[in-house]
PDB file of C-alpha atoms in Angstrom:
ATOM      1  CA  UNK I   8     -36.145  -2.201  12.907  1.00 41.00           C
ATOM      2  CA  UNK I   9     -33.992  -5.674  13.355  1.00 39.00           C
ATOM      3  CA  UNK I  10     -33.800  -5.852   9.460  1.00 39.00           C
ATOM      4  CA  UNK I  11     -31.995  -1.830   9.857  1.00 41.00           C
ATOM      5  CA  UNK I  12     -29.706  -2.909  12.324  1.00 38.00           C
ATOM      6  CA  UNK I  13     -28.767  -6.297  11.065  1.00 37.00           C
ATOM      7  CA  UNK I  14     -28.546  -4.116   7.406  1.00 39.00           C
ATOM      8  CA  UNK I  15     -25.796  -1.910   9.359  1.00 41.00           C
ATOM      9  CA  UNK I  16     -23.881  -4.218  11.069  1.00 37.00           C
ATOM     10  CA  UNK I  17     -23.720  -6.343   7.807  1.00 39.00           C
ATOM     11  CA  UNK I  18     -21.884  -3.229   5.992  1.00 42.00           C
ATOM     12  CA  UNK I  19     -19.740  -2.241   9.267  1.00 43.00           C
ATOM     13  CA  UNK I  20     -18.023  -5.426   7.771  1.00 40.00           C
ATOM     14  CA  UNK I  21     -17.613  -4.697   4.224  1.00 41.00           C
ATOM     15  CA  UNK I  22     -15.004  -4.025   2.663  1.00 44.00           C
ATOM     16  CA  UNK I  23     -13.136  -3.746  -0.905  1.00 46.00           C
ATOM     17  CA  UNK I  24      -9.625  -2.500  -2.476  1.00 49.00           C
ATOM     18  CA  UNK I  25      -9.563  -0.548  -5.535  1.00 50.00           C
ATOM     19  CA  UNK I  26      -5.788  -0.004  -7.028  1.00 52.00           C
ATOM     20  CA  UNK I  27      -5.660   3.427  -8.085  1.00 57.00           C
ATOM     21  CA  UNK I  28      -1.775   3.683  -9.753  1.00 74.00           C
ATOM     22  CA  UNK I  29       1.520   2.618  -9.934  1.00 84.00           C
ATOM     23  CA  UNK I  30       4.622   4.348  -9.822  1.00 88.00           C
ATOM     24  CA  UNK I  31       8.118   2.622 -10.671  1.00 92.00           C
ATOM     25  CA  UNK I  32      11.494   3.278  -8.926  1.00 94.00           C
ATOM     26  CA  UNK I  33      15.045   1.958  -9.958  1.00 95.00           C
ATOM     27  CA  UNK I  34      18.442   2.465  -8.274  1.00 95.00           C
ATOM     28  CA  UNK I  35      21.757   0.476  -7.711  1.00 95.00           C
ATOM     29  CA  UNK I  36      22.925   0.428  -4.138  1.00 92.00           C
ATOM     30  CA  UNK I  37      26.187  -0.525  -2.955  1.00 90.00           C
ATOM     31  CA  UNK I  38      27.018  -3.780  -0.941  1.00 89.00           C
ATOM     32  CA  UNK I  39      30.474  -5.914  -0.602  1.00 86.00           C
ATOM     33  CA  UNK I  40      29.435  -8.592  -2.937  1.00 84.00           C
ATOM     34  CA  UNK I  41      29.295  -5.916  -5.839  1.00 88.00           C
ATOM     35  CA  UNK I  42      26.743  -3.646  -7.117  1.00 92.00           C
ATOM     36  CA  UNK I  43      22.935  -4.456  -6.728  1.00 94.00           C
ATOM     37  CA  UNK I  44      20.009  -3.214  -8.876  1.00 96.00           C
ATOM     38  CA  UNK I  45      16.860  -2.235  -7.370  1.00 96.00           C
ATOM     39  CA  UNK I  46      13.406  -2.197  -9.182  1.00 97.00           C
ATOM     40  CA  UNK I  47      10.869  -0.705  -6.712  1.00 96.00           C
ATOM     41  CA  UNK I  48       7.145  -0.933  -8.429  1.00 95.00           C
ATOM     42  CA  UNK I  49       4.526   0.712  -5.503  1.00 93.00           C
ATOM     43  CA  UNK I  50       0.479   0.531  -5.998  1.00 91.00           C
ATOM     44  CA  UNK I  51      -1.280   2.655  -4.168  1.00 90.00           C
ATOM     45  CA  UNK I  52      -4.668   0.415  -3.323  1.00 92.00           C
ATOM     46  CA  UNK I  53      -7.693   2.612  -1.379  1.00 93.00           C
ATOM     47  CA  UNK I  54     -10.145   0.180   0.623  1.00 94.00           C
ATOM     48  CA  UNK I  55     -13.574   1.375   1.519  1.00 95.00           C
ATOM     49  CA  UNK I  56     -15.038   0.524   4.763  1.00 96.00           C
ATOM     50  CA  UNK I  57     -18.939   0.747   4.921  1.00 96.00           C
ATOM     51  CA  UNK I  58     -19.905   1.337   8.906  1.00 95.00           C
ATOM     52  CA  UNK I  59     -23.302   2.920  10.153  1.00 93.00           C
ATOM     53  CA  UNK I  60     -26.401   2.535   9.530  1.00 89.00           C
ATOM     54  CA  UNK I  61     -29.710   3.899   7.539  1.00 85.00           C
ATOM     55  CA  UNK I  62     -32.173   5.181  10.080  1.00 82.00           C
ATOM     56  CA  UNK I  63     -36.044   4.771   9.576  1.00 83.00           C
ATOM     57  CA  UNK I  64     -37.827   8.129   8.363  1.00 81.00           C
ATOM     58  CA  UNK I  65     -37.631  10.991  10.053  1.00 80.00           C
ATOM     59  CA  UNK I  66     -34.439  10.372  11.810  1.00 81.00           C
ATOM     60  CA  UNK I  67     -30.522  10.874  10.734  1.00 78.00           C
ATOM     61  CA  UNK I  68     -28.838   8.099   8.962  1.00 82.00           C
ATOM     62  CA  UNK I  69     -25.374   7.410  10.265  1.00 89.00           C
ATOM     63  CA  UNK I  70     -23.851   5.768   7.416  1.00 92.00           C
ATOM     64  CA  UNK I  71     -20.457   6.804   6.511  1.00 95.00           C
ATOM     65  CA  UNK I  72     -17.385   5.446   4.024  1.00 96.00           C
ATOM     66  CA  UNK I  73     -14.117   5.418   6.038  1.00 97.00           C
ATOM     67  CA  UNK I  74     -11.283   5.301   3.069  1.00 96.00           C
ATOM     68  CA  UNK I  75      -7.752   4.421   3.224  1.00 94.00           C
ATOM     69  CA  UNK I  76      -4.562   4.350   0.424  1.00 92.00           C
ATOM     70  CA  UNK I  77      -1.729   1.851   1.166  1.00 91.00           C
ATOM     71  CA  UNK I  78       1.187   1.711  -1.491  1.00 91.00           C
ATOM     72  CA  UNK I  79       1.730  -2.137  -1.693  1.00 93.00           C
ATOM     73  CA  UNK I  80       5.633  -2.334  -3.234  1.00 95.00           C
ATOM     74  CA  UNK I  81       7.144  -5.058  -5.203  1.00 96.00           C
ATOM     75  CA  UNK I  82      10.819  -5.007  -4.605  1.00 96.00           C
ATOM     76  CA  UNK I  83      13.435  -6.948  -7.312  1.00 97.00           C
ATOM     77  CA  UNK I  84      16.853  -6.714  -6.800  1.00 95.00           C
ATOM     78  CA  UNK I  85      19.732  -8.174  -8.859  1.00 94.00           C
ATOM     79  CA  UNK I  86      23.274  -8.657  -7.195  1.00 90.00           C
ATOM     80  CA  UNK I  87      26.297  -8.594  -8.884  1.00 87.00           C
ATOM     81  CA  UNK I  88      26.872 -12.087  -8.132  1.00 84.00           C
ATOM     82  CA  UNK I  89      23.748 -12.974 -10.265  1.00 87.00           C
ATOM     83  CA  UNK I  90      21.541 -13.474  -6.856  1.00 86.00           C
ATOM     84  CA  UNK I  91      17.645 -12.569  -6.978  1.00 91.00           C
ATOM     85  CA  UNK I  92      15.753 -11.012  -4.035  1.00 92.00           C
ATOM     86  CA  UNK I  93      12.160 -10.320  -3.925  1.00 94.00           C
ATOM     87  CA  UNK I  94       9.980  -8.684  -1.005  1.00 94.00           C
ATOM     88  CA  UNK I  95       6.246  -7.662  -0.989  1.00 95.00           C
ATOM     89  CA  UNK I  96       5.935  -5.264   1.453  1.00 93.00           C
ATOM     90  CA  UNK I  97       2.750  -2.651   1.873  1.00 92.00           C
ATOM     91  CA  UNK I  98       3.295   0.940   3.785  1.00 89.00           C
ATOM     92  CA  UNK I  99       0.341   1.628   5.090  1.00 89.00           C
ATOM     93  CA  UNK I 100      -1.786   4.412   5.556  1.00 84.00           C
ATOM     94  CA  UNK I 101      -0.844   7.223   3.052  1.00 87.00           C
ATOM     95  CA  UNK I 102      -3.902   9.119   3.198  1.00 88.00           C
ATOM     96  CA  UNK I 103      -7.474   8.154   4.541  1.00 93.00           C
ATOM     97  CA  UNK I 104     -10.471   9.648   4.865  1.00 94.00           C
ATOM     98  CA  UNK I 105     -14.118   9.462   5.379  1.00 94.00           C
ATOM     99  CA  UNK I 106     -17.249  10.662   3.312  1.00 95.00           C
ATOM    100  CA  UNK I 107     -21.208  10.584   4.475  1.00 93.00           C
ATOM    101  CA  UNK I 108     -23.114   8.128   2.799  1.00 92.00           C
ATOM    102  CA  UNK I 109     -22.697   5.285   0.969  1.00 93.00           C
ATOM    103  CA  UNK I 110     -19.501   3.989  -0.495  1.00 95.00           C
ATOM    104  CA  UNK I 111     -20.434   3.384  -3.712  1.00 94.00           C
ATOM    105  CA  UNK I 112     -21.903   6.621  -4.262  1.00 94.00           C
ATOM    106  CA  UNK I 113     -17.935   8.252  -2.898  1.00 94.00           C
ATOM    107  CA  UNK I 114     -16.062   5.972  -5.251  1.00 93.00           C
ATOM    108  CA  UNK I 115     -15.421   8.577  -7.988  1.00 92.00           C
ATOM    109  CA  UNK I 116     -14.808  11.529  -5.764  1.00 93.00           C
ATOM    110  CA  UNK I 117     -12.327   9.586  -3.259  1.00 93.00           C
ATOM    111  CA  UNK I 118     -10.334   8.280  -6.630  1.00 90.00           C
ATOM    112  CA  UNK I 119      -9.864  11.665  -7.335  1.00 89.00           C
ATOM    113  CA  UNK I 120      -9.341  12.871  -3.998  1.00 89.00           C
ATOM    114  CA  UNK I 121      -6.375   9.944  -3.538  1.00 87.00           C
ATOM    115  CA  UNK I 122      -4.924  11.478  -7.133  1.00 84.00           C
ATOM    116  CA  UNK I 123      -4.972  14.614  -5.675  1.00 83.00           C
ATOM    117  CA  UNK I 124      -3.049  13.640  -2.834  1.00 79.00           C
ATOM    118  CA  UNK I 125      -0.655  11.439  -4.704  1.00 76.00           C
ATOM    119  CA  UNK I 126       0.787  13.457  -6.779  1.00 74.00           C
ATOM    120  CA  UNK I 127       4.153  13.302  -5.158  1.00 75.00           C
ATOM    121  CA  UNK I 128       3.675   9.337  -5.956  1.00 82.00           C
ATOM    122  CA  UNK I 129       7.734   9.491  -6.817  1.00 82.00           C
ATOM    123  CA  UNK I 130       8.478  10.858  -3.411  1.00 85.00           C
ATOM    124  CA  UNK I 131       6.511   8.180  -1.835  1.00 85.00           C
ATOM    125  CA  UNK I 132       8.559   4.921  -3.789  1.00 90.00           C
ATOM    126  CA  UNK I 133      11.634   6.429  -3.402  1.00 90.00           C
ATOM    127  CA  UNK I 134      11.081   7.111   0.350  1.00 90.00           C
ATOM    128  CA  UNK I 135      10.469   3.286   0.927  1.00 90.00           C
ATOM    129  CA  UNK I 136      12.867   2.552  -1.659  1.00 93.00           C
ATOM    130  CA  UNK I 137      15.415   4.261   0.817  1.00 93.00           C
ATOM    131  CA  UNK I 138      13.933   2.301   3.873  1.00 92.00           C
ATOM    132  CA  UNK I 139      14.372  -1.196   2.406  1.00 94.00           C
ATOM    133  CA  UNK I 140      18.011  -0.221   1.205  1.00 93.00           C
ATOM    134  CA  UNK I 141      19.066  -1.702   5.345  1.00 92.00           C
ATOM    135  CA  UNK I 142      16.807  -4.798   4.779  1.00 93.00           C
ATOM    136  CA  UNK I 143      18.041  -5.321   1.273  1.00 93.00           C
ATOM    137  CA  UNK I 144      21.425  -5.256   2.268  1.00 92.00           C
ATOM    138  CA  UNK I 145      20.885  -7.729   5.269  1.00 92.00           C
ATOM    139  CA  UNK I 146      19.108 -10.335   2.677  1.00 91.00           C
ATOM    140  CA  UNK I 147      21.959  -9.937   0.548  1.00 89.00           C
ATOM    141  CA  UNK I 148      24.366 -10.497   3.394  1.00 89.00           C
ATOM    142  CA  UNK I 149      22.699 -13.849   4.854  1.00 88.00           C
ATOM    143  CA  UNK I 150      22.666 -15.246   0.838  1.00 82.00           C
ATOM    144  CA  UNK I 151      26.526 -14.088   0.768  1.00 74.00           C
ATOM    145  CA  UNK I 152      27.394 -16.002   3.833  1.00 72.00           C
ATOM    146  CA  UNK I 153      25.350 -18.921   3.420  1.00 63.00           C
ATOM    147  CA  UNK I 154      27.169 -19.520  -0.302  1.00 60.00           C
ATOM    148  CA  UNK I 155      30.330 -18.724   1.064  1.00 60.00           C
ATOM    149  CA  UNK I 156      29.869 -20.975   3.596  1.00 58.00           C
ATOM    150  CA  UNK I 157      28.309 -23.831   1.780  1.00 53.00           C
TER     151      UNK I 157
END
């Protein structure tokens, strides 16, 4: 019985990303300096989280695989001016889940059950695309001033 427990508490702890796909994005946005061009590249990632245990015969097992997909983005932006930014930046949470059972056993079906939901991937990059246009634009203001004021 300690061997079960210990067993279950061991894979409450495991975990593991998969990427599943990428999706690119690209789009000039206006700023004073002059126009900037925006290369958005998301990866949606899905982690499995074992928790639960296997109960001795006779009784239920209450093993389960709780899923989730982030998009982890990759932004590269090119002023006018010939300036560089880069940000890493992960929206979280895009769709989750959980299956009975093992993990490994779910691996297959959750892939396809991410896919499924991720078929608006496009709407998804250009969505944070949009929300880092205010954050973009504040980099690219604090690298103005800072070369401007020497």
């Amino acid at each position: 019985m300690t061997y079960i427990l210990a067993t279950g508490l061991i894979l409450g702890v495991a975990s593991a990303t998969v990427p599943a796909a990428t999706v690119d994005h690209a789009t000039r946005i206006d700023h004073h300096s002059g126009p900037v061009d925006a290369r958005y590249r998301g990866t949606v990632a899905v982690s499995h989280r074992q928790v639960g245990s296997v109960a001795p015969g006779g009784r239920a097992s209450t093993l389960r695989c709780m899923w989730s997909a982030n998009m982890v983005v990759d932004r590269h932006a090119t002023a006018a001016t010939g300036t560089t930014m880069t940000r890493n930046f992960v929206r979280n949470d895009i769709a989750s889940g959980s299956r009975a059972g093992w993990c490994d056993t779910h691996r297959n079906s959750i892939a396809k059950e991410v896919a499924a939901r991720m078929q608006d991937m496009n709407g998804h990059i250009v969505a944070v695309a949009q929300e880092d246009h205010d954050v973009l634009r504040a980099e690219l203001d604090r690298a103005h001033d800072k070369t401007r004021n020497g």
